[in-house]
Amino acid sequence: MKQLSSQHLEASIQSTLNDPNATRASRTLREVAANGCRLLRESKPEQEATVRVAIASAYGHLAAVATNQSDRSKYRASGLRVCSDGLRSRPTSGELVLAWSEFVVSWAYDSLCPSRRELTQANLAHAWRNCRDALADHDNYELTIALLSQWSSVLRCQAAFYGRPGGWKYIRRALNISESNCVENKESALAHLDFGLTLWSAARFARTEDDFYAQSQRAEIHLREAHALGASIATLTLARFLRQTYRPIQAIEMFREYARREKRIRIIFPESHIAGEAAIMLIHKKMEEDKRQELLAWVDSLLSNAVEAGYSSARRLLPIARIRFFLGELDTGAYFLGELMPNGELDWKEVIATARKAFREENSDLLQSAFALGITDGHV
């Protein structure tokens, strides 16, 4: 068998990011996770953390590729378990703390209304304490910035979890950490990105309209600074920010810039719904028709390629259909809408029964399938 190492694992993971086919990438990532578990049994204690981070990375990418909630949860749980086992013997390992905390946050955002709220709350609290303890145990410059950013990310997630007014105290703490991180590391794209995200979260908790706009404007300044410093993830975040602040032209142009910066196609496709949502807004905007047509054609091509590669979801299919209808392609628009409706038929009694079963069994995948029905029915 080929000699394995954490470098080989990471190289295999990176190779999947250039593979547009989601099914093939998933198969490779599962092999990476299995190989990593074998390597873990042979690793020396000082190598264990790096191997565990590689395995967790594979599970994280598998979760990103997954098209349903149950698979995402399964891979998130596997990543959490791999990191948790490592933290028992190395509780202040910066690499493991970052990986584990990121899984905790992703898990929480995947299910903001979980059946076991106490467990989610406990994990989030444990995550920021881990970040704090790891910070006190080393002086690595890049790792310090990353741990501070992850700490504030956990606090932002706690704020979203608790909502208003209870979440405000977490936002206040996140602001203190993010601002300090940004002041101390003015040339760090990650520090600016983190501060921009925290300010954006703070805007959602604003008590007045003036405060909302002030916080949003400050957030945009730091997101643009992170973008200017060359971070492609900041470019993506800025595209999302522009979409959510109702600037569809700028949002699509920023996503195009992101697609130029980020060469790994499998990183681009899962986020393509941002451009799709902006395109729907563009349809209703008064603007030069030639420019609108050009932007819509680009988004249509992006979303179609994403669906063909295996990233098929309502957030991509619906914008494609809306774009096709707007461009007068009624047949293809109807086809993509039909993809959202099993068997092309609708029985509302069956829909209601399915939804009730989903709630009763806490089956989110079943719930999503139930409410995808009816999208092609003009009377709904």
mmCIF file of N, CA and C in Angstrom, residues 5-56:
data_model
loop_
_atom_site.group_PDB
_atom_site.id
_atom_site.type_symbol
_atom_site.label_atom_id
_atom_site.label_comp_id
_atom_site.label_asym_id
_atom_site.label_seq_id
_atom_site.Cartn_x
_atom_site.Cartn_y
_atom_site.Cartn_z
ATOM 1 N N SER A 5 0.696 9.772 4.640
ATOM 2 C CA SER A 5 1.118 10.821 5.562
ATOM 3 C C SER A 5 0.026 11.874 5.575
ATOM 4 N N SER A 6 0.086 12.776 6.554
ATOM 5 C CA SER A 6 -0.920 13.840 6.602
ATOM 6 C C SER A 6 -0.819 14.726 5.361
ATOM 7 N N GLN A 7 0.398 14.866 4.805
ATOM 8 C CA GLN A 7 0.577 15.654 3.578
ATOM 9 C C GLN A 7 -0.139 14.995 2.397
ATOM 10 N N HIS A 8 -0.042 13.642 2.329
ATOM 11 C CA HIS A 8 -0.750 12.924 1.261
ATOM 12 C C HIS A 8 -2.261 13.105 1.393
ATOM 13 N N LEU A 9 -2.742 13.060 2.631
ATOM 14 C CA LEU A 9 -4.178 13.241 2.859
ATOM 15 C C LEU A 9 -4.625 14.618 2.401
ATOM 16 N N GLU A 10 -3.865 15.642 2.801
ATOM 17 C CA GLU A 10 -4.240 17.013 2.442
ATOM 18 C C GLU A 10 -4.162 17.221 0.931
ATOM 19 N N ALA A 11 -3.154 16.623 0.286
ATOM 20 C CA ALA A 11 -3.038 16.745 -1.170
ATOM 21 C C ALA A 11 -4.241 16.115 -1.865
ATOM 22 N N SER A 12 -4.692 14.981 -1.348
ATOM 23 C CA SER A 12 -5.869 14.318 -1.925
ATOM 24 C C SER A 12 -7.120 15.172 -1.762
ATOM 25 N N ILE A 13 -7.246 15.820 -0.587
ATOM 26 C CA ILE A 13 -8.389 16.701 -0.348
ATOM 27 C C ILE A 13 -8.366 17.867 -1.320
ATOM 28 N N GLN A 14 -7.196 18.482 -1.487
ATOM 29 C CA GLN A 14 -7.080 19.634 -2.387
ATOM 30 C C GLN A 14 -7.397 19.246 -3.829
ATOM 31 N N SER A 15 -7.030 18.019 -4.212
ATOM 32 C CA SER A 15 -7.313 17.599 -5.587
ATOM 33 C C SER A 15 -8.815 17.522 -5.852
ATOM 34 N N THR A 16 -9.596 17.175 -4.822
ATOM 35 C CA THR A 16 -11.052 17.083 -5.018
ATOM 36 C C THR A 16 -11.679 18.457 -5.223
ATOM 37 N N LEU A 17 -11.005 19.510 -4.761
ATOM 38 C CA LEU A 17 -11.572 20.846 -4.894
ATOM 39 C C LEU A 17 -11.565 21.324 -6.347
ATOM 40 N N ASN A 18 -10.783 20.662 -7.192
ATOM 41 C CA ASN A 18 -10.760 20.996 -8.612
ATOM 42 C C ASN A 18 -11.634 20.054 -9.429
ATOM 43 N N ASP A 19 -12.308 19.147 -8.743
ATOM 44 C CA ASP A 19 -13.170 18.184 -9.423
ATOM 45 C C ASP A 19 -14.607 18.699 -9.390
ATOM 46 N N PRO A 20 -15.189 19.046 -10.548
ATOM 47 C CA PRO A 20 -16.553 19.601 -10.547
ATOM 48 C C PRO A 20 -17.637 18.588 -10.222
ATOM 49 N N ASN A 21 -17.308 17.300 -10.297
ATOM 50 C CA ASN A 21 -18.320 16.267 -10.093
ATOM 51 C C ASN A 21 -18.456 15.955 -8.602
ATOM 52 N N ALA A 22 -19.603 16.269 -8.016
ATOM 53 C CA ALA A 22 -19.806 16.114 -6.577
ATOM 54 C C ALA A 22 -19.749 14.655 -6.141
ATOM 55 N N THR A 23 -20.290 13.753 -6.960
ATOM 56 C CA THR A 23 -20.307 12.330 -6.602
ATOM 57 C C THR A 23 -18.894 11.771 -6.551
ATOM 58 N N ARG A 24 -18.098 12.085 -7.561
ATOM 59 C CA ARG A 24 -16.722 11.598 -7.605
ATOM 60 C C ARG A 24 -15.897 12.193 -6.465
ATOM 61 N N ALA A 25 -16.097 13.486 -6.192
ATOM 62 C CA ALA A 25 -15.371 14.137 -5.099
ATOM 63 C C ALA A 25 -15.724 13.495 -3.765
ATOM 64 N N SER A 26 -16.990 13.172 -3.566
ATOM 65 C CA SER A 26 -17.427 12.539 -2.316
ATOM 66 C C SER A 26 -16.755 11.187 -2.127
ATOM 67 N N ARG A 27 -16.658 10.431 -3.204
ATOM 68 C CA ARG A 27 -16.025 9.114 -3.121
ATOM 69 C C ARG A 27 -14.550 9.256 -2.703
ATOM 70 N N THR A 28 -13.854 10.202 -3.301
ATOM 71 C CA THR A 28 -12.443 10.427 -2.953
ATOM 72 C C THR A 28 -12.298 10.872 -1.509
ATOM 73 N N LEU A 29 -13.178 11.758 -1.065
ATOM 74 C CA LEU A 29 -13.103 12.270 0.313
ATOM 75 C C LEU A 29 -13.365 11.168 1.328
ATOM 76 N N ARG A 30 -14.288 10.249 1.014
ATOM 77 C CA ARG A 30 -14.528 9.120 1.914
ATOM 78 C C ARG A 30 -13.294 8.228 2.003
ATOM 79 N N GLU A 31 -12.597 8.061 0.878
ATOM 80 C CA GLU A 31 -11.353 7.286 0.888
ATOM 81 C C GLU A 31 -10.291 7.982 1.738
ATOM 82 N N VAL A 32 -10.225 9.314 1.623
ATOM 83 C CA VAL A 32 -9.265 10.077 2.429
ATOM 84 C C VAL A 32 -9.537 9.868 3.914
ATOM 85 N N ALA A 33 -10.815 9.949 4.308
ATOM 86 C CA ALA A 33 -11.167 9.762 5.721
ATOM 87 C C ALA A 33 -10.787 8.365 6.200
ATOM 88 N N ALA A 34 -11.045 7.353 5.374
ATOM 89 C CA ALA A 34 -10.702 5.975 5.748
ATOM 90 C C ALA A 34 -9.189 5.802 5.854
ATOM 91 N N ASN A 35 -8.447 6.344 4.888
ATOM 92 C CA ASN A 35 -6.987 6.268 4.938
ATOM 93 C C ASN A 35 -6.440 7.007 6.151
ATOM 94 N N GLY A 36 -7.062 8.134 6.474
ATOM 95 C CA GLY A 36 -6.627 8.903 7.639
ATOM 96 C C GLY A 36 -6.804 8.126 8.934
ATOM 97 N N CYS A 37 -7.907 7.399 9.033
ATOM 98 C CA CYS A 37 -8.139 6.595 10.243
ATOM 99 C C CYS A 37 -7.099 5.483 10.369
ATOM 100 N N ARG A 38 -6.703 4.903 9.226
ATOM 101 C CA ARG A 38 -5.642 3.890 9.265
ATOM 102 C C ARG A 38 -4.308 4.520 9.686
ATOM 103 N N LEU A 39 -4.015 5.683 9.117
ATOM 104 C CA LEU A 39 -2.769 6.370 9.448
ATOM 105 C C LEU A 39 -2.729 6.759 10.921
ATOM 106 N N LEU A 40 -3.891 7.105 11.456
ATOM 107 C CA LEU A 40 -3.971 7.538 12.854
ATOM 108 C C LEU A 40 -3.502 6.433 13.803
ATOM 109 N N ARG A 41 -3.789 5.208 13.455
ATOM 110 C CA ARG A 41 -3.396 4.085 14.307
ATOM 111 C C ARG A 41 -1.879 3.883 14.316
ATOM 112 N N GLU A 42 -1.200 4.382 13.270
ATOM 113 C CA GLU A 42 0.243 4.201 13.155
ATOM 114 C C GLU A 42 1.039 5.453 13.525
ATOM 115 N N SER A 43 0.353 6.555 13.774
ATOM 116 C CA SER A 43 1.034 7.840 13.968
ATOM 117 C C SER A 43 1.688 7.937 15.342
ATOM 118 N N LYS A 44 2.770 8.701 15.391
ATOM 119 C CA LYS A 44 3.395 9.029 16.661
ATOM 120 C C LYS A 44 2.563 10.102 17.350
ATOM 121 N N PRO A 45 2.645 10.220 18.681
ATOM 122 C CA PRO A 45 1.817 11.191 19.414
ATOM 123 C C PRO A 45 1.936 12.614 18.884
ATOM 124 N N GLU A 46 3.160 13.021 18.487
ATOM 125 C CA GLU A 46 3.336 14.402 18.018
ATOM 126 C C GLU A 46 2.746 14.638 16.625
ATOM 127 N N GLN A 47 2.417 13.542 15.893
ATOM 128 C CA GLN A 47 1.827 13.667 14.558
ATOM 129 C C GLN A 47 0.307 13.553 14.577
ATOM 130 N N GLU A 48 -0.219 13.103 15.701
ATOM 131 C CA GLU A 48 -1.641 12.764 15.774
ATOM 132 C C GLU A 48 -2.552 13.953 15.456
ATOM 133 N N ALA A 49 -2.248 15.132 16.006
ATOM 134 C CA ALA A 49 -3.118 16.289 15.800
ATOM 135 C C ALA A 49 -3.235 16.641 14.322
ATOM 136 N N THR A 50 -2.114 16.632 13.592
ATOM 137 C CA THR A 50 -2.127 16.982 12.174
ATOM 138 C C THR A 50 -2.957 15.994 11.372
ATOM 139 N N VAL A 51 -2.829 14.699 11.699
ATOM 140 C CA VAL A 51 -3.606 13.671 10.998
ATOM 141 C C VAL A 51 -5.095 13.850 11.280
ATOM 142 N N ARG A 52 -5.428 14.114 12.544
ATOM 143 C CA ARG A 52 -6.846 14.304 12.895
ATOM 144 C C ARG A 52 -7.432 15.516 12.177
ATOM 145 N N VAL A 53 -6.667 16.590 12.057
ATOM 146 C CA VAL A 53 -7.153 17.774 11.348
ATOM 147 C C VAL A 53 -7.416 17.442 9.879
ATOM 148 N N ALA A 54 -6.545 16.630 9.272
ATOM 149 C CA ALA A 54 -6.744 16.228 7.873
ATOM 150 C C ALA A 54 -8.017 15.395 7.715
ATOM 151 N N ILE A 55 -8.226 14.457 8.646
ATOM 152 C CA ILE A 55 -9.450 13.639 8.586
ATOM 153 C C ILE A 55 -10.686 14.528 8.756
ATOM 154 N N ALA A 56 -10.623 15.436 9.721
ATOM 155 C CA ALA A 56 -11.747 16.349 9.961
ATOM 156 C C ALA A 56 -12.015 17.220 8.734
#
